[in-house]
CSV table of C-alpha atoms and ligand atoms in Angstrom, one decimal:
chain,number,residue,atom,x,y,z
A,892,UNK,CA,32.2,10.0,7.8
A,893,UNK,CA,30.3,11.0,10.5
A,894,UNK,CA,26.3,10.8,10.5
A,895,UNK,CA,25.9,14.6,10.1
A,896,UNK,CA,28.2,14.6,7.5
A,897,UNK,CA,26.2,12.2,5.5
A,898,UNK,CA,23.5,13.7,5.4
A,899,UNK,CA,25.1,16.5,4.0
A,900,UNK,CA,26.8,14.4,1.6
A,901,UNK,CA,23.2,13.4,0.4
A,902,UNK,CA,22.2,15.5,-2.6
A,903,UNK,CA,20.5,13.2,-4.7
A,904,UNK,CA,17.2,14.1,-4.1
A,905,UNK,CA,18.5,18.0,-4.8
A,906,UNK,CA,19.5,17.2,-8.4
A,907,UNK,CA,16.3,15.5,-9.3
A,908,UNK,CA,14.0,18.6,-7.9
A,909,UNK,CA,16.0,20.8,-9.9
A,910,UNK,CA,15.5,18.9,-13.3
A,911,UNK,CA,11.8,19.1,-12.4
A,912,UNK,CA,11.8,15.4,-12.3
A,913,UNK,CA,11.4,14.5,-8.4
A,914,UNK,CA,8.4,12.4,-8.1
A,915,UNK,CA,8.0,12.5,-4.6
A,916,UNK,CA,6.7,14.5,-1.8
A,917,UNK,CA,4.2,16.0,-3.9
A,918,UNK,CA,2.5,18.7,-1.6
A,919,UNK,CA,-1.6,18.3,-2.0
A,920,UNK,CA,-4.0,20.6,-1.4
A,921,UNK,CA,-8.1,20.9,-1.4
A,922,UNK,CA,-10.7,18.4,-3.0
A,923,UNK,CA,-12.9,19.0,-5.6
A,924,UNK,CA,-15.2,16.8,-7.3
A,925,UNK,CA,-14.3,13.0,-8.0
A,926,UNK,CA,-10.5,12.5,-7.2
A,927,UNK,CA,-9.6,16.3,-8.1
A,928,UNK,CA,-7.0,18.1,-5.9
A,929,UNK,CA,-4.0,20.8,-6.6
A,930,UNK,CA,-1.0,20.3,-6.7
A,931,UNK,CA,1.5,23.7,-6.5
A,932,UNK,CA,-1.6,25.4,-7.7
A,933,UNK,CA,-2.5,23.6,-10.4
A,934,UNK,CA,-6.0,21.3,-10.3
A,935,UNK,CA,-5.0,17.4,-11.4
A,936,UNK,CA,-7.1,14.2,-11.1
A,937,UNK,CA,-5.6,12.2,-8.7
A,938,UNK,CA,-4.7,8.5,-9.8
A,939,UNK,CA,-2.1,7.2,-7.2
A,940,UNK,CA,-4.7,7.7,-3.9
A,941,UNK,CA,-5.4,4.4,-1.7
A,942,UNK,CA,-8.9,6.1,-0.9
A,943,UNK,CA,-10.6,3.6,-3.5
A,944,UNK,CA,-13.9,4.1,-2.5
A,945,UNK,CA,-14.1,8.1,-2.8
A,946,UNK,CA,-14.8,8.3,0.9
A,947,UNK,CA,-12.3,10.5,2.4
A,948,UNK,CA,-14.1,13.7,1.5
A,949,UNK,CA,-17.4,11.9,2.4
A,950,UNK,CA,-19.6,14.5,4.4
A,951,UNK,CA,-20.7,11.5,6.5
A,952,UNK,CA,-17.4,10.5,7.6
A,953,UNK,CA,-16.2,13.9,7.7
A,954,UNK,CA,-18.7,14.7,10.2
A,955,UNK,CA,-17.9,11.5,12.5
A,956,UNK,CA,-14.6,12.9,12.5
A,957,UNK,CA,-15.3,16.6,13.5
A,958,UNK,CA,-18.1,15.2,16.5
A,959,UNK,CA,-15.4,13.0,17.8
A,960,UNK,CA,-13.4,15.8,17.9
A,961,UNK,CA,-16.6,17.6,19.5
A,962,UNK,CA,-16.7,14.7,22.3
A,963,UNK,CA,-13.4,13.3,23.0
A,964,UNK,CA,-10.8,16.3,21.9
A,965,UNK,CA,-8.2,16.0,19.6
A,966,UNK,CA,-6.1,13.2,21.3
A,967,UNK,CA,-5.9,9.9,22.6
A,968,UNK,CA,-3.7,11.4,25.2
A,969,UNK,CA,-1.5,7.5,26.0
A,970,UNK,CA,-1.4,3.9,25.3
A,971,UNK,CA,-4.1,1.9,25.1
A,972,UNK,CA,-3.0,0.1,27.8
A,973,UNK,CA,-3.6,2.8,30.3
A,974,UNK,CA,-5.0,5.5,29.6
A,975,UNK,CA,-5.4,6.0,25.9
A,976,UNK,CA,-8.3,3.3,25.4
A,977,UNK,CA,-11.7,5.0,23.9
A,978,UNK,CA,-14.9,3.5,24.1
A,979,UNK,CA,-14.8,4.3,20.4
A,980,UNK,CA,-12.0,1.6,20.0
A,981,UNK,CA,-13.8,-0.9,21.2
A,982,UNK,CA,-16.9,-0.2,19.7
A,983,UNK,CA,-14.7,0.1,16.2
A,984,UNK,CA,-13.0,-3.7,17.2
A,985,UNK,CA,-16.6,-5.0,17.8
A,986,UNK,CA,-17.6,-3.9,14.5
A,987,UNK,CA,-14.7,-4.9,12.1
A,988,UNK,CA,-15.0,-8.3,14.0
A,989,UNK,CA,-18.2,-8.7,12.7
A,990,UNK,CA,-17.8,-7.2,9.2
A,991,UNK,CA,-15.0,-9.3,8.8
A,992,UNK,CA,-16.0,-12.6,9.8
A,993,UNK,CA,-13.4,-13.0,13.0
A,994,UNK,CA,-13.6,-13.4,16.4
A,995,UNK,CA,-12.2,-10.8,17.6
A,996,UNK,CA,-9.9,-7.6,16.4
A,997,UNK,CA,-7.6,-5.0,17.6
A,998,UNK,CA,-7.0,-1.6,16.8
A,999,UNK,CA,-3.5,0.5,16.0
A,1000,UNK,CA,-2.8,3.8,15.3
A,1001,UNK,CA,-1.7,2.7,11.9
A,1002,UNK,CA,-1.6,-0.2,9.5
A,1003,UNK,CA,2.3,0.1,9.5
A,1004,UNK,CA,2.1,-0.4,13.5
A,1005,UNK,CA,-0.8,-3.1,12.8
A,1006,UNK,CA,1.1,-5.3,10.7
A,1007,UNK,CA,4.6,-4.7,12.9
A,1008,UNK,CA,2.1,-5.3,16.1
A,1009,UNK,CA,1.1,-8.7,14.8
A,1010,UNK,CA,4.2,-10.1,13.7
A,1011,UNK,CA,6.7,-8.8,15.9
A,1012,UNK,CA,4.2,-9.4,18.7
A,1013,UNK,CA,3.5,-12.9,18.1
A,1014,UNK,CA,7.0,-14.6,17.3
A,1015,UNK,CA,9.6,-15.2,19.7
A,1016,UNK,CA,13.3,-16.3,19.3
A,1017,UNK,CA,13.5,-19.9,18.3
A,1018,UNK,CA,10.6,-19.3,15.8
A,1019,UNK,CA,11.1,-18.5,12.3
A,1020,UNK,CA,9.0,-16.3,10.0
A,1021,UNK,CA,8.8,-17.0,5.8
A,1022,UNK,CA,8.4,-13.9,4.5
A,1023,UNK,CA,7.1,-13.3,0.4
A,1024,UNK,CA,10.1,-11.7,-1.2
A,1025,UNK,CA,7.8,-9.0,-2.4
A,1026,UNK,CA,6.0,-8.4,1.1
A,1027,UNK,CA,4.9,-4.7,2.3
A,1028,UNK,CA,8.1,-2.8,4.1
A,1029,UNK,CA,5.8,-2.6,7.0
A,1030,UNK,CA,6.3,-6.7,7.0
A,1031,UNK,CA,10.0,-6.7,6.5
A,1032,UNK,CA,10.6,-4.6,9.4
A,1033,UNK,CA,8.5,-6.6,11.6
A,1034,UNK,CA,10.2,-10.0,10.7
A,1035,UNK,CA,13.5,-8.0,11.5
A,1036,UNK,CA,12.2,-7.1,14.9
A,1037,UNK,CA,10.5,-10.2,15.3
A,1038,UNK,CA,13.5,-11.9,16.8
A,1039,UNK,CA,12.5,-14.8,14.8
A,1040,UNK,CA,15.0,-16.5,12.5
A,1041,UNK,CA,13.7,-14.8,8.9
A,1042,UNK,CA,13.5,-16.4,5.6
A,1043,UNK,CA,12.8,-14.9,2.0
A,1044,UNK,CA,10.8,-16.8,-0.5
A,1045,UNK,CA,10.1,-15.7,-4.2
A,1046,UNK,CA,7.5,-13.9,-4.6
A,1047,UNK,CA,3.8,-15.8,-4.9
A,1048,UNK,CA,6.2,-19.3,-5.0
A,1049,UNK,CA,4.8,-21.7,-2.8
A,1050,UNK,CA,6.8,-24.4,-3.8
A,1051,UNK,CA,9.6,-22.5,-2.6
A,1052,UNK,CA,7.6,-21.4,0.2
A,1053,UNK,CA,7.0,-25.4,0.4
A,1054,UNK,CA,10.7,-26.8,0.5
A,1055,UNK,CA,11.6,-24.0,2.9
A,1056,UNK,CA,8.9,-25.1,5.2
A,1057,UNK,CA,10.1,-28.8,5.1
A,1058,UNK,CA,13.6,-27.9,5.6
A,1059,UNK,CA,12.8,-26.2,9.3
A,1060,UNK,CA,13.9,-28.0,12.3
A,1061,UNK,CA,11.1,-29.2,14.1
A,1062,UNK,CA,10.7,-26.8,17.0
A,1063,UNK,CA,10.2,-23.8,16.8
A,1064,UNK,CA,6.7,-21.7,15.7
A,1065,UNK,CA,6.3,-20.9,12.1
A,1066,UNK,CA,4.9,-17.9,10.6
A,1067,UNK,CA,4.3,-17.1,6.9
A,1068,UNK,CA,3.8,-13.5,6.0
A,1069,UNK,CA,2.1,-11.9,2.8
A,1070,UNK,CA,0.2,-9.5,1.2
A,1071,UNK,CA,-3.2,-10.1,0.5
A,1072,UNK,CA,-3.5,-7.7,-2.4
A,1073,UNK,CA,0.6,-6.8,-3.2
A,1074,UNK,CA,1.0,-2.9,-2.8
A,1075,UNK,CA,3.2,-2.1,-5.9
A,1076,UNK,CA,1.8,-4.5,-9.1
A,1077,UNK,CA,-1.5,-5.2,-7.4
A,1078,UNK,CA,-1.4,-8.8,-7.8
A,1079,UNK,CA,-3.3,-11.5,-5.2
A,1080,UNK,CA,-1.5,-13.4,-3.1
A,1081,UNK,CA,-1.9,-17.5,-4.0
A,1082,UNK,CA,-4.3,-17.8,-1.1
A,1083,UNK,CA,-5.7,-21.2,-1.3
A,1084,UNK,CA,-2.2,-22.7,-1.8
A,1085,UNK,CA,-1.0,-20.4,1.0
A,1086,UNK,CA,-3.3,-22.0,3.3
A,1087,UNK,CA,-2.6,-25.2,2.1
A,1088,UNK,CA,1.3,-25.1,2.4
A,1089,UNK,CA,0.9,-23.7,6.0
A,1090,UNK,CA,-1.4,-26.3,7.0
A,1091,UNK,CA,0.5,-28.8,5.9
A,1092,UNK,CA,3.7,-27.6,7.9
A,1093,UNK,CA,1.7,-26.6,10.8
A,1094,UNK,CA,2.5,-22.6,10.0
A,1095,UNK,CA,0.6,-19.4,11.3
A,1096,UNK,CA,-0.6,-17.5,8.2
A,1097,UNK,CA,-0.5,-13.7,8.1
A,1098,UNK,CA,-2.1,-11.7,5.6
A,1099,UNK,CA,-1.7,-8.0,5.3
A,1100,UNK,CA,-4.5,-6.9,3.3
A,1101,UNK,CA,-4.4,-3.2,3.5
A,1102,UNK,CA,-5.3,-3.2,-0.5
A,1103,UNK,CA,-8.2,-5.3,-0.2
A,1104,UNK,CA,-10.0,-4.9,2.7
A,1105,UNK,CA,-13.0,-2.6,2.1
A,1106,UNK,CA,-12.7,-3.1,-1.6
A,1107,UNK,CA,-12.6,-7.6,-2.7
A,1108,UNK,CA,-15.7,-9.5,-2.4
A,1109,UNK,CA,-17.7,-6.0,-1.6
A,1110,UNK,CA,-15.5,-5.1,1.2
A,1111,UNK,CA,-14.5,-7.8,2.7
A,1112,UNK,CA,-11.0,-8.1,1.4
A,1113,UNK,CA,-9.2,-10.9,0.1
A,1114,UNK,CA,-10.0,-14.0,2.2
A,1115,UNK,CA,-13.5,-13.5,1.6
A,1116,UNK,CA,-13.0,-13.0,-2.2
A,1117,UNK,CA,-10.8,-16.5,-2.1
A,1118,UNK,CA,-13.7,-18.1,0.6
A,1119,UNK,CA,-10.7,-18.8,2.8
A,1120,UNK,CA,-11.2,-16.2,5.9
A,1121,UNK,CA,-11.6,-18.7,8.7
A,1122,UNK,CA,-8.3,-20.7,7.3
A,1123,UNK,CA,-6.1,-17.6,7.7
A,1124,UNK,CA,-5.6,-16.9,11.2
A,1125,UNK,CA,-4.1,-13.5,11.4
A,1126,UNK,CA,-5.2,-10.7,9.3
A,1127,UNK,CA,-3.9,-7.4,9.2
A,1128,UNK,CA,-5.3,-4.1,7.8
A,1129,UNK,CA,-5.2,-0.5,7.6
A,1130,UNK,CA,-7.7,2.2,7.8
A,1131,UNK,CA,-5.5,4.6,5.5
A,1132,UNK,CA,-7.1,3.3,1.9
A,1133,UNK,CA,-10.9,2.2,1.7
A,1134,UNK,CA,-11.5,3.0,5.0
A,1135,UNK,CA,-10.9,6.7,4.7
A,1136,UNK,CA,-8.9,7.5,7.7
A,1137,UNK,CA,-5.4,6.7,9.6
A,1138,UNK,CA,-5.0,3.4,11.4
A,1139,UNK,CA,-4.9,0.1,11.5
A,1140,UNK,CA,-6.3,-3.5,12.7
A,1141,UNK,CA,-5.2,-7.0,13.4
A,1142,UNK,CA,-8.1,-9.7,13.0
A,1143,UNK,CA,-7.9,-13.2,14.9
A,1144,UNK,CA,-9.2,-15.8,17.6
A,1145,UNK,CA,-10.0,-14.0,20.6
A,1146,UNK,CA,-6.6,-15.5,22.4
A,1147,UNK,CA,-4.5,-14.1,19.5
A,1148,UNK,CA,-5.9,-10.7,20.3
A,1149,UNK,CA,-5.7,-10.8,23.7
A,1150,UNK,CA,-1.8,-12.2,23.8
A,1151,UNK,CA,-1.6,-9.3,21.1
A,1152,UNK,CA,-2.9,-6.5,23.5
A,1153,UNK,CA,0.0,-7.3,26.0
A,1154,UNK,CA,2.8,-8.2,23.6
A,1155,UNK,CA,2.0,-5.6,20.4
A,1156,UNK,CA,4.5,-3.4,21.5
A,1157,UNK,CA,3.1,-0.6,18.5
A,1158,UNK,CA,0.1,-1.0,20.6
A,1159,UNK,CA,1.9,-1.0,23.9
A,1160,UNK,CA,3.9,1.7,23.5
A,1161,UNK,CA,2.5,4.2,21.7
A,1162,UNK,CA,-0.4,6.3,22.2
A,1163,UNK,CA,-3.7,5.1,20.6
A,1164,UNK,CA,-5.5,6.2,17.4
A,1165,UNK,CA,-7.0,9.7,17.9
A,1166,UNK,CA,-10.4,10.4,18.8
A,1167,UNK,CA,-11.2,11.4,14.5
A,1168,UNK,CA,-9.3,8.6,13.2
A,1169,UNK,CA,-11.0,6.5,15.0
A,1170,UNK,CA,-14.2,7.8,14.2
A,1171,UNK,CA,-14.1,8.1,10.4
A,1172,UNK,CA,-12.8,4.2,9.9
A,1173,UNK,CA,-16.2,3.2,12.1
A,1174,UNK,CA,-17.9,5.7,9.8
A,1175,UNK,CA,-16.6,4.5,6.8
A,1176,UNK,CA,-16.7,0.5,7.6
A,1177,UNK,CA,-20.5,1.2,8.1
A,1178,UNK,CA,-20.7,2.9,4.3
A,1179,UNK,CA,-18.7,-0.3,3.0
A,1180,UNK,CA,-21.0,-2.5,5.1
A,1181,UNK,CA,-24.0,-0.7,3.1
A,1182,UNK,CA,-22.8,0.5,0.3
A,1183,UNK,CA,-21.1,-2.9,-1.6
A,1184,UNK,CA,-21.2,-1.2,-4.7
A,1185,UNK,CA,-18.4,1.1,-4.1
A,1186,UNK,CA,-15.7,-1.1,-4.4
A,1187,UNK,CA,-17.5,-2.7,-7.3
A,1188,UNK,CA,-17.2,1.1,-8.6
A,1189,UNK,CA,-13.8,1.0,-8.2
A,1190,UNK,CA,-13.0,-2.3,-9.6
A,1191,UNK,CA,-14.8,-1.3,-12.7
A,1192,UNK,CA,-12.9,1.7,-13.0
A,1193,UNK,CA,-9.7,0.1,-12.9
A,1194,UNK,CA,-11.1,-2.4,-15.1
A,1195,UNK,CA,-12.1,-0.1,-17.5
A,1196,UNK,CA,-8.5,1.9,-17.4
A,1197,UNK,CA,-6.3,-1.6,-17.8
A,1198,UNK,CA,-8.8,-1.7,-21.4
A,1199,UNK,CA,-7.7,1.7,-22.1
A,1200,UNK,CA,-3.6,2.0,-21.2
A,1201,UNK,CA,-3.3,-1.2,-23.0
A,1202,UNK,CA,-5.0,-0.3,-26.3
A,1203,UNK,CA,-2.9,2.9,-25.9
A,1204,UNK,CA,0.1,0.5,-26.5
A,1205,UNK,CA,0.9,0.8,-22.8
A,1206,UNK,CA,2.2,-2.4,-21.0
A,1207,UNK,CA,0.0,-2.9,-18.4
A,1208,UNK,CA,-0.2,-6.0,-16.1
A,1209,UNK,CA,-3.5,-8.1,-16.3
A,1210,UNK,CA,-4.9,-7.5,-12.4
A,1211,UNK,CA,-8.5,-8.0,-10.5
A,1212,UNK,CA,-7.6,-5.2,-8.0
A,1213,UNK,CA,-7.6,-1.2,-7.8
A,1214,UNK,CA,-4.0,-0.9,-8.7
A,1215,UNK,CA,-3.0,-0.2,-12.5
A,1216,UNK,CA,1.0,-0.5,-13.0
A,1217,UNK,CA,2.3,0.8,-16.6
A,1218,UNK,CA,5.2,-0.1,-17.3
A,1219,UNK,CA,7.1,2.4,-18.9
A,1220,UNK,CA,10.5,1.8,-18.8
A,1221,UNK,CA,13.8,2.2,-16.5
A,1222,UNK,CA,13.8,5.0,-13.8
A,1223,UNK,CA,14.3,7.9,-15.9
A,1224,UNK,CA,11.2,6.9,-18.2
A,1225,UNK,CA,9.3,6.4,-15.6
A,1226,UNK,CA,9.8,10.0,-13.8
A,1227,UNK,CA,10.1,11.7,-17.3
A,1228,UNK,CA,6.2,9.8,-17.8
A,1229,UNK,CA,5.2,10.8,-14.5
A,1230,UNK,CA,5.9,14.8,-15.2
A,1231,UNK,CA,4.8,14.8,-18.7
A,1232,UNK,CA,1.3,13.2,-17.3
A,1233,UNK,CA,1.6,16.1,-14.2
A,1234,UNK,CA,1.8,18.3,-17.0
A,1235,UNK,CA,-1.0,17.5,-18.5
A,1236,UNK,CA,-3.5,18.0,-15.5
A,1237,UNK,CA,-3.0,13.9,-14.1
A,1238,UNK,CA,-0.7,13.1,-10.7
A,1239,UNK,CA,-0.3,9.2,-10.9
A,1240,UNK,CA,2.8,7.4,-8.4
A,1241,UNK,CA,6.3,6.8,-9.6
A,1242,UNK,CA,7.8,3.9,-8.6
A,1243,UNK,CA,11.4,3.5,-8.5
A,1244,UNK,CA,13.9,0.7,-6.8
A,1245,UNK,CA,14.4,-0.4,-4.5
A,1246,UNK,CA,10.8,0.0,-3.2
A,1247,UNK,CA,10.0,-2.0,-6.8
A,1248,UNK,CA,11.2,-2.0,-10.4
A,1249,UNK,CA,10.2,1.3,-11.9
A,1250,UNK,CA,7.0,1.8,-13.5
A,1251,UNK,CA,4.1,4.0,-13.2
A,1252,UNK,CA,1.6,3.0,-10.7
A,1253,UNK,CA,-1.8,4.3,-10.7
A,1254,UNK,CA,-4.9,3.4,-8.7
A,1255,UNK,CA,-8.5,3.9,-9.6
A,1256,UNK,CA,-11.5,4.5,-7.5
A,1257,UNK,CA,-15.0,5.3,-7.0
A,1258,UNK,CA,-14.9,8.6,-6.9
A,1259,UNK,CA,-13.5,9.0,-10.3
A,1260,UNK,CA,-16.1,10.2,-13.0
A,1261,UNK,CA,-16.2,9.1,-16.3
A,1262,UNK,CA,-15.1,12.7,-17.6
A,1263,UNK,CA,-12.2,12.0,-15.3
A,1264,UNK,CA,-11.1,8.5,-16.6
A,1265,UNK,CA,-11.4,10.1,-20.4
A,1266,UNK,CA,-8.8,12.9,-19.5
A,1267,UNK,CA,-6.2,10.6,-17.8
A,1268,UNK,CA,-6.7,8.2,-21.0
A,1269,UNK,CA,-6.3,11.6,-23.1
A,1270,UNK,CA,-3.2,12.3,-21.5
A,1271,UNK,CA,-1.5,9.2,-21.8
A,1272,UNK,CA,-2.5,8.9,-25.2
A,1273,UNK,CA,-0.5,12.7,-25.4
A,1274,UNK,CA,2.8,11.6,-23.7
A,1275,UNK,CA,3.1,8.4,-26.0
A,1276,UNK,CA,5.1,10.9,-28.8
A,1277,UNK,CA,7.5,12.9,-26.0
A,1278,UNK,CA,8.3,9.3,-24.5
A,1279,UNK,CA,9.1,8.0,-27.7
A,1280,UNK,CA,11.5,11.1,-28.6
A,1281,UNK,CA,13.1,10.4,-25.3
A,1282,UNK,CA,14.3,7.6,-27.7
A,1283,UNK,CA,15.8,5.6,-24.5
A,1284,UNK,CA,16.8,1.8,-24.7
A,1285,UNK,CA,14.3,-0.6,-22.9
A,1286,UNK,CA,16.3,-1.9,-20.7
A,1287,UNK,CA,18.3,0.9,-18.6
A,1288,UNK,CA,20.5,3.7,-19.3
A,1289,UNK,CA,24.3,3.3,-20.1
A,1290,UNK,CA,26.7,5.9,-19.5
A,1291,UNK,CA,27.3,5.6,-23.6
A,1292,UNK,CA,23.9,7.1,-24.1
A,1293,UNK,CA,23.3,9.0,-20.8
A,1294,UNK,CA,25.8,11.5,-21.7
A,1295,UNK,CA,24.9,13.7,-24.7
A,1296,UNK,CA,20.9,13.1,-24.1
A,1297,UNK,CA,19.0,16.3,-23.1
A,1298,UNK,CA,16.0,16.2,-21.3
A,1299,UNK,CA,13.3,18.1,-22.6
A,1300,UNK,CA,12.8,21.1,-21.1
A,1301,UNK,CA,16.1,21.3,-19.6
A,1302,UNK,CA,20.0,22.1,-20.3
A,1303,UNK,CA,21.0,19.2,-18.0
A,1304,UNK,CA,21.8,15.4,-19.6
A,1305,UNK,CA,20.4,12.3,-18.5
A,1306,UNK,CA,23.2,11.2,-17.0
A,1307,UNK,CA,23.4,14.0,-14.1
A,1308,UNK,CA,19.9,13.7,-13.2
A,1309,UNK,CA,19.9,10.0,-13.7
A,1310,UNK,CA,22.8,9.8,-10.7
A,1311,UNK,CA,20.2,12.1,-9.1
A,1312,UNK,CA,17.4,9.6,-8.6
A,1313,UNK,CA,18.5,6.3,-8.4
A,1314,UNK,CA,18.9,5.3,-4.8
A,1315,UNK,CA,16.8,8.2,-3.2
A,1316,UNK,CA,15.1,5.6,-1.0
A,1317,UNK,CA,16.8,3.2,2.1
B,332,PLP,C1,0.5,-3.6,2.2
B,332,PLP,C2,0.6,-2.5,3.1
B,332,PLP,N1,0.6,-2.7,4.4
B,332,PLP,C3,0.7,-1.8,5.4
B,332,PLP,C4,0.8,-0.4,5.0
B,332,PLP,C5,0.9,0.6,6.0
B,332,PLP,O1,-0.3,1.2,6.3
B,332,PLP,P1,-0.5,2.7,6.9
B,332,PLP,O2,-0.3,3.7,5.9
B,332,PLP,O3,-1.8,2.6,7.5
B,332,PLP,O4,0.6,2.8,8.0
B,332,PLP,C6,0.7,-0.1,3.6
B,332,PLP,C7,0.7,1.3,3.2
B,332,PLP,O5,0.9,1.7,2.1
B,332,PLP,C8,0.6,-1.1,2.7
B,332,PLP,O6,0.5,-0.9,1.4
């Protein structure tokens, strides 16, 4: 078949939207008060957003924005390298260097470029990268660019990690890549046995922690929260959660950085982070620098919500981070769960394989009022009865029962729209 062709051929995503039941894509609209938005019209409480700390509609970071906009136009207008490098940048690097607690830092147009900038960017062939099994896509990519020999481990196993260390050749650099706070269950990474394993087999830690930066240990992310920032060489993070904006960062030794401007190819060849990105993540690290007690806010929040889902009957992960996963069931659950809750005024994320095992995933932040945290709890207390009708078997769907089950609200059997959404994703 050629390529054209199959992309016709694709009409998965097709037969979910028509049963309603497409989780994806949703197209947003506005901002009210808390983490209110609309969705086709209708207001819902948002409770899949990564801004944790309510600061994306902040007036103070809106206005950085719209003055840097004012000052430098809408553009970076090329590379870094030569002639897309703002003052603003460097002033930005300066600044998440110090908040941080690293030498020195470097800025991307994204955290996805970020984290491909500083693995791909600092391994060469003959090296080999260990990469957590459960590690952002972002990571996986860059280990497959890297042109480093790549190796899975379980996820969070460093005895596995361990043996696989031990089992290298001798030559040859070593780099381990995680998560810092894992983007689907929002569990930690091991980090004090992280470091340990890699010091002991002479490995470069990386840690991606777009989850936790601006949010663990009052903002400074998950090596501070483990007291382990100066043991983990390489940091990564983006600018597209607490920090309110678009972009990214890499965190290390001065030499890192600097072998990381000329070899980053994200950085190298593509044009740098515009003018308001740039200008809303300074504004918004400076509101985390003085304002600790937003990601305490948000911490609490999803603290309060793990209380709630579980005395609901939900099954619902124990975690220390923004992100809530419910487990609800197989694929089908899980979107049926996420449209009955959509329904009901609350737009949470569906996950489904192969980006994760399916389950609900909601995050919880600042911004969200009290009022706000009762309604979503209301409403997941309201879908527990049309779930349980669904009357589907825990563990998957079987043509057997697929077949002669209706969804509600529709003519159309499980089975058709069940081919419809597994396998929407690469
Ligand atoms: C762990 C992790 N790393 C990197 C990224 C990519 O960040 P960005 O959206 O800034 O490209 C994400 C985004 O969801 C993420 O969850």
């Amino acid at each position: 078949m050629d390529i054209v062709g199959r992309c016709a051929s694709f009409t998965r995503s097709r037969q979910a939207r028509s049963l309603g039941l497409y989780p994806f894509y949703s197209a947003f609209s506005g901002r009210g008060p808390g983490a209110a938005r609309t969705v086709g019209g209708r207001d819902v409480i948002v409770c899949g957003s990564g801004d944790y700390l309510g600061l994306a509609a902040d007036p103070r970071v809106t206005e950085a924005a719209a003055e840097a906009v004012r000052r430098y136009g809408t553009g970076s207008s090329g590379s870094r390298l030569l002639n897309g490098n703002l003052d603003l940048h460097e002033q930005l690097e300066d600044e998440l260097a110090q908040f941080f607690g690293k030498p020195a830092a470097l800025v991307f147009a994204t955290g996805y470029q970020a984290g491909l900038g500083a693995v791909a960017g600092l391994c060469r062939t003959g090296d080999h990268v260990l990469v957590d099994q459960e590690a952002h896509a972002s990571l996986v990519d860059a280990a497959r660019l890297s042109r480093a020999r790549v190796h899975w481990f379980p996820h969070n196993d460093t005895d596995r990690l361990a043996a696989g260390l031990k089992a290298l050749p001798g030559n040859g650099g070593r780099m381990v890549v995680v998560d810092g706070v894992y983007s689907m269950r929002g569990d930690l990474c091991p980090l004090p046995d992280l470091v340990r394993v890699c010091h002991e087999h002479r490995a470069t830690l990386v840690v991606d922690d777009a989850h936790g930066a601006g949010v663990l240990a009052e903002g400074h992310g998950t090596c501070a929260q483990y007291g382990l920032t100066d043991d983990v060489p390489v940091i990564s993070l983006t600018f597209s959660k607490a920090f309110a904006s678009i972009g990214g960062a890499v965190l290390g030794d001065k030499a890192v950085i600097e072998y990381l401007r000329h070899y980053a190819r994200p950085l190298v060849f593509s044009a740098g982070a515009s003018p308001a990105n740039t200008a809303a993540a300074l504004e918004a690290l400076r509101i985390v620098r003085d304002e600790p007690w937003r990601g305490r806010a948000a911490l609490d929040n999803a603290h309060r919500m793990r209380h709630a889902l579980s005395a609901l009957g939900y099954r619902v992960p124990p975690g220390e981070t923004p992100l809530v996963p419910v487990d609800i069931g197989d694929e089908l659950r899980t979107a049926v769960a996420w449209k009955l809750l959509l329904d009901r005024g609350v737009h949470v994320n569906a996950v489904m394989p192969p980006a994760a095992p399916a389950c609900l995933r909601a995050s919880f932040c600042a911004s969200h009022t009290r009022e706000q945290l009762d309604a979503v709890t209301a409403a997941f207390a309201d879908i527990r009865e049309p779930l349980a009708a669904l009357a589907l078997p825990e563990n998957g769907l079987t043509a057997s029962h697929t077949s002669h089950l209706r969804l509600p609200g529709t003519e159309d059997s499980a089975e058709t729209w069940a081919a419809g959404i597994r396998h929407l994703l690469p």
